[in-house]
Amino acid sequence: AQSVTQPDIHITVSEGASLELRCNYSYGATPYLFWYVQSPGQGLQLLLKYFSGDTLVQGIKGFEAEFKRSQSSFNLRKPSVHWSDAAEYFCAVGADNYGQNFVFGPGTRLSVLP
Amino acid sequence: DVKVTQSSRYLVKRTGEKVFLECVQDMDHENMFWYRQDPGLGLRLIYFSYDVKMKEKGDIPEGYSVSREKKERFSLILESASTNQTSMYLCASSSVGQGVYGYTFGSGTRLTVV
C-alpha cells in the first residue's frame, strides 16, 4: 500500500518570498500524485497532478511541483508567495486509475507574513 | 463547472440525535467518499461507495453508516450523535478509469454536537 509524508506541519514565509512544501511517498511503482489546497473553512481544491511525462508540472495559482523518482518526492513550489496563499496544503497519492484508495498526507499549514 | 455539493455548511445537533449529512455530485462519478477532518489528524476515511447500494468501510466507520440509493447522492448518517463526532466532514467523488483526475471535494460540513 502507498503512504505519504509531509515533514513540515507548519511553515511561515514572508509575502513575496519563495516557497517549497515537501512531500515524500512510498509506493512500488509510479503513482498518481496530487497537491490540494484547503482555505480555512473550505473543502480541498486540486492544485496540480502528475501521472506520467514531464516531471515538472504546472498548476493553478502559480504553483508547480516536481516529481523526483530517485527521491520518492513530489515537492510543491511557488516563486513568490501572496498573502492569499495562506492555507493548508495536502499531498496525495493514488495507486491506480480506479479513482479509489487515495492516501492523503497529514497536511502542511502555510502562514504568510505581510 | 462540475460540483460536489454538501447540503449544509454548518450544523449544530444535540447528543443522541440522528444526523444526516447529504452530498450530491453532478459529474456522474461512480466513487463517492466521506472523510472527517480534525486538527492534527488530517483526513480520515469513514466510508466510500463505488456504486449504487455498494459501500466499503474506511478507517473509522464506527458510529456512522451511509446510504447510496442514487448514483449522484451519498448520505452519511450518525445514528446517535456524540460530542466526539464534532468535526469537519468532507465529501468527495471520483470516476473509475479517471483516477488521474483525482478527487473532487465538496465545501465541507462543520458539525457541532452539543
Short mmCIF file of C-alpha atoms in Angstrom, two decimals:
data_model
loop_
_atom_site.label_atom_id
_atom_site.label_comp_id
_atom_site.label_asym_id
_atom_site.label_seq_id
_atom_site.Cartn_x
_atom_site.Cartn_y
_atom_site.Cartn_z
CA ALA A 1 0.00 0.00 0.00
CA GLN A 2 1.11 3.52 -0.64
CA SER A 3 1.89 6.10 2.04
CA VAL A 4 2.59 9.81 2.13
CA THR A 5 4.58 12.01 4.47
CA GLN A 6 4.72 15.77 4.68
CA PRO A 7 7.59 16.51 7.03
CA ASP A 8 6.58 20.09 7.80
CA ILE A 9 3.47 20.60 9.91
CA HIS A 10 3.61 24.39 9.74
CA ILE A 11 5.64 26.79 7.61
CA THR A 12 5.75 30.57 7.82
CA VAL A 13 7.07 32.68 4.96
CA SER A 14 7.03 36.37 4.17
CA GLU A 15 4.91 37.67 1.35
CA GLY A 16 6.97 37.72 -1.83
CA ALA A 17 9.35 35.01 -0.66
CA SER A 18 9.69 31.69 -2.42
CA LEU A 19 8.02 28.57 -1.10
CA GLU A 20 8.72 24.87 -1.16
CA LEU A 21 6.48 22.32 0.55
CA ARG A 22 7.81 18.82 0.84
CA CYS A 23 6.04 15.57 0.06
CA ASN A 24 7.53 12.09 0.15
CA TYR A 25 5.67 8.97 -0.85
CA SER A 26 6.15 5.26 -0.62
CA TYR A 27 4.92 3.10 -3.48
CA GLY A 28 6.45 0.40 -5.62
CA ALA A 29 5.56 1.86 -8.99
CA THR A 30 4.99 5.34 -10.32
CA PRO A 31 1.95 6.62 -8.51
CA TYR A 32 -0.58 9.27 -9.36
CA LEU A 33 0.47 12.34 -7.36
CA PHE A 34 -1.60 15.33 -6.37
CA TRP A 35 -1.42 18.55 -4.40
CA TYR A 36 -4.55 20.03 -2.91
CA VAL A 37 -5.10 23.32 -1.11
CA GLN A 38 -7.66 23.99 1.60
CA SER A 39 -8.53 27.53 2.59
CA PRO A 40 -9.95 27.99 6.09
CA GLY A 41 -13.41 26.51 6.42
CA GLN A 42 -13.43 25.22 2.86
CA GLY A 43 -13.09 21.92 1.04
CA LEU A 44 -9.98 20.80 -0.82
CA GLN A 45 -9.17 22.22 -4.24
CA LEU A 46 -6.87 20.46 -6.70
CA LEU A 47 -3.73 22.49 -7.42
CA LEU A 48 -1.95 20.11 -9.77
CA LYS A 49 -1.37 16.47 -10.60
CA TYR A 50 1.23 14.15 -12.08
CA PHE A 51 0.96 10.68 -13.52
CA SER A 52 3.48 10.50 -16.35
CA GLY A 53 5.55 12.56 -18.75
CA ASP A 54 7.31 15.77 -17.89
CA THR A 55 8.35 15.61 -14.26
CA LEU A 56 7.78 19.34 -13.72
CA VAL A 57 4.08 20.09 -13.69
CA GLN A 58 2.33 23.42 -13.59
CA GLY A 59 -0.82 24.06 -11.66
CA ILE A 60 -3.23 26.78 -10.79
CA LYS A 61 -2.45 29.90 -8.75
CA GLY A 62 1.18 29.93 -9.99
CA PHE A 63 2.19 26.69 -8.28
CA GLU A 64 4.42 23.99 -9.73
CA ALA A 65 5.66 20.63 -8.49
CA GLU A 66 8.50 18.36 -9.48
CA PHE A 67 8.38 14.57 -9.41
CA LYS A 68 11.71 13.02 -8.45
CA ARG A 69 11.57 9.26 -8.69
CA SER A 70 15.01 8.75 -7.12
CA GLN A 71 13.93 10.66 -4.01
CA SER A 72 10.30 9.50 -3.97
CA SER A 73 9.35 13.13 -3.71
CA PHE A 74 6.80 15.48 -5.20
CA ASN A 75 7.58 18.90 -3.76
CA LEU A 76 5.37 21.91 -4.34
CA ARG A 77 6.92 25.27 -5.17
CA LYS A 78 5.93 28.84 -5.80
CA PRO A 79 8.45 31.57 -6.66
CA SER A 80 6.65 34.42 -4.88
CA VAL A 81 4.03 33.83 -2.20
CA HIS A 82 0.94 36.03 -1.87
CA TRP A 83 -0.96 36.62 1.36
CA SER A 84 -3.91 34.74 -0.16
CA ASP A 85 -1.80 31.56 -0.33
CA ALA A 86 -2.14 31.11 3.42
CA ALA A 87 -3.93 27.77 3.69
CA GLU A 88 -3.37 24.10 4.36
CA TYR A 89 -1.74 22.01 1.66
CA PHE A 90 -2.20 18.30 1.21
CA CYS A 91 -0.17 15.90 -0.88
CA ALA A 92 -1.99 12.78 -2.07
CA VAL A 93 -1.02 9.53 -3.75
CA GLY A 94 -3.15 7.24 -5.87
CA ALA A 95 -2.05 3.75 -6.87
CA ASP A 96 -4.25 3.13 -9.88
CA ASN A 97 -6.76 4.61 -12.24
CA TYR A 98 -9.85 3.35 -10.40
CA GLY A 99 -10.08 6.60 -8.51
CA GLN A 100 -10.13 4.82 -5.16
CA ASN A 101 -7.69 4.22 -2.36
CA PHE A 102 -6.03 7.59 -2.46
CA VAL A 103 -3.82 8.29 0.52
CA PHE A 104 -3.54 11.84 1.81
CA GLY A 105 -0.62 13.28 3.70
CA PRO A 106 -1.19 14.96 7.06
CA GLY A 107 -1.02 18.42 5.57
CA THR A 108 1.24 21.46 5.89
CA ARG A 109 -0.21 24.69 7.18
CA LEU A 110 1.23 27.76 5.46
CA SER A 111 1.21 31.14 7.16
CA VAL A 112 2.20 34.26 5.23
CA LEU A 113 3.67 37.31 6.96
CA PRO A 114 2.91 40.73 5.47
CA ASP B 1 -18.45 23.79 -13.59
CA VAL B 2 -18.55 20.34 -12.06
CA LYS B 3 -19.56 20.20 -8.46
CA VAL B 4 -19.83 18.25 -5.28
CA THR B 5 -22.44 19.89 -3.11
CA GLN B 6 -22.84 19.33 0.61
CA SER B 7 -26.23 20.40 1.80
CA SER B 8 -25.13 22.21 4.95
CA ARG B 9 -22.05 24.28 5.74
CA TYR B 10 -22.73 24.35 9.47
CA LEU B 11 -24.84 22.10 11.65
CA VAL B 12 -25.45 22.06 15.38
CA LYS B 13 -27.07 18.93 16.78
CA ARG B 14 -27.79 17.56 20.21
CA THR B 15 -26.25 14.44 21.68
CA GLY B 16 -28.29 11.37 20.78
CA GLU B 17 -29.88 12.87 17.69
CA LYS B 18 -29.84 11.04 14.37
CA VAL B 19 -27.96 13.23 11.91
CA PHE B 20 -27.97 13.11 8.13
CA LEU B 21 -25.24 14.72 6.05
CA GLU B 22 -26.05 14.88 2.38
CA CYS B 23 -23.72 15.03 -0.60
CA VAL B 24 -24.65 15.35 -4.26
CA GLN B 25 -22.35 15.29 -7.30
CA ASP B 26 -23.23 16.21 -10.85
CA MET B 27 -20.30 14.53 -12.62
CA ASP B 28 -21.74 11.02 -12.99
CA HIS B 29 -18.90 9.71 -10.82
CA GLU B 30 -19.02 6.12 -9.65
CA ASN B 31 -16.96 6.65 -6.49
CA MET B 32 -18.02 8.76 -3.55
CA PHE B 33 -16.32 9.23 -0.21
CA TRP B 34 -16.91 10.61 3.27
CA TYR B 35 -13.97 11.90 5.30
CA ARG B 36 -13.73 13.60 8.62
CA GLN B 37 -11.03 16.15 9.29
CA ASP B 38 -9.73 17.02 12.72
CA PRO B 39 -6.78 19.23 13.70
CA GLY B 40 -3.57 17.24 13.74
CA LEU B 41 -5.23 14.09 12.39
CA GLY B 42 -5.57 15.01 8.73
CA LEU B 43 -8.25 13.40 6.59
CA ARG B 44 -9.64 10.10 7.78
CA LEU B 45 -11.84 7.99 5.55
CA ILE B 46 -15.15 6.99 7.09
CA TYR B 47 -16.85 5.16 4.20
CA PHE B 48 -16.74 5.05 0.46
CA SER B 49 -19.09 3.79 -2.21
CA TYR B 50 -18.13 2.58 -5.67
CA ASP B 51 -21.63 2.05 -7.00
CA VAL B 52 -25.28 2.45 -6.08
CA LYS B 53 -26.09 0.49 -2.92
CA MET B 54 -22.44 -0.56 -2.59
CA LYS B 55 -20.26 0.61 0.28
CA GLU B 56 -16.96 -0.13 1.91
CA LYS B 57 -15.79 0.74 5.40
CA GLY B 58 -12.94 3.15 5.68
CA ASP B 59 -10.58 3.68 8.58
CA ILE B 60 -13.09 4.97 11.14
CA PRO B 61 -16.60 3.66 10.38
CA GLU B 62 -17.70 3.19 13.98
CA GLY B 63 -20.73 5.29 14.85
CA TYR B 64 -21.51 6.03 11.21
CA SER B 65 -23.49 4.49 8.40
CA VAL B 66 -24.03 5.51 4.79
CA SER B 67 -26.65 5.28 2.11
CA ARG B 68 -26.35 5.45 -1.65
CA GLU B 69 -29.69 4.90 -3.30
CA LYS B 70 -28.89 7.01 -6.38
CA LYS B 71 -25.60 7.43 -8.19
CA GLU B 72 -25.39 11.15 -7.56
CA ARG B 73 -26.20 11.13 -3.84
CA PHE B 74 -24.22 9.77 -0.89
CA SER B 75 -25.51 10.28 2.62
CA LEU B 76 -23.61 9.96 5.87
CA ILE B 77 -25.69 9.04 8.90
CA LEU B 78 -24.75 9.46 12.52
CA GLU B 79 -27.11 7.05 14.22
CA SER B 80 -26.80 8.67 17.64
CA ALA B 81 -24.64 11.74 17.59
CA SER B 82 -21.99 12.12 20.27
CA THR B 83 -19.75 15.04 21.18
CA ASN B 84 -16.68 13.21 19.85
CA GLN B 85 -18.25 13.36 16.39
CA THR B 86 -17.89 17.14 16.36
CA SER B 87 -15.74 17.65 13.29
CA MET B 88 -15.46 18.89 9.73
CA TYR B 89 -16.96 16.38 7.30
CA LEU B 90 -15.83 16.34 3.69
CA CYS B 91 -17.49 14.55 0.80
CA ALA B 92 -15.57 13.72 -2.38
CA SER B 93 -16.14 11.91 -5.64
CA SER B 94 -14.06 10.41 -8.42
CA SER B 95 -14.50 8.49 -11.63
CA VAL B 96 -13.48 4.89 -12.20
CA GLY B 97 -10.97 4.88 -15.03
CA GLN B 98 -10.13 8.52 -14.46
CA GLY B 99 -8.17 8.30 -11.26
CA VAL B 100 -5.63 10.56 -12.88
CA TYR B 101 -8.02 13.45 -12.31
CA GLY B 102 -8.06 12.92 -8.58
CA TYR B 103 -10.94 13.56 -6.21
CA THR B 104 -13.36 16.45 -6.36
CA PHE B 105 -14.31 17.71 -2.91
CA GLY B 106 -17.33 19.50 -1.53
CA SER B 107 -17.02 22.58 0.64
CA GLY B 108 -17.43 20.63 3.84
CA THR B 109 -19.94 20.50 6.67
CA ARG B 110 -18.82 21.63 10.08
CA LEU B 111 -20.83 19.64 12.59
CA THR B 112 -21.02 20.56 16.24
CA VAL B 113 -22.66 18.12 18.65
CA VAL B 114 -23.65 19.65 21.95
#
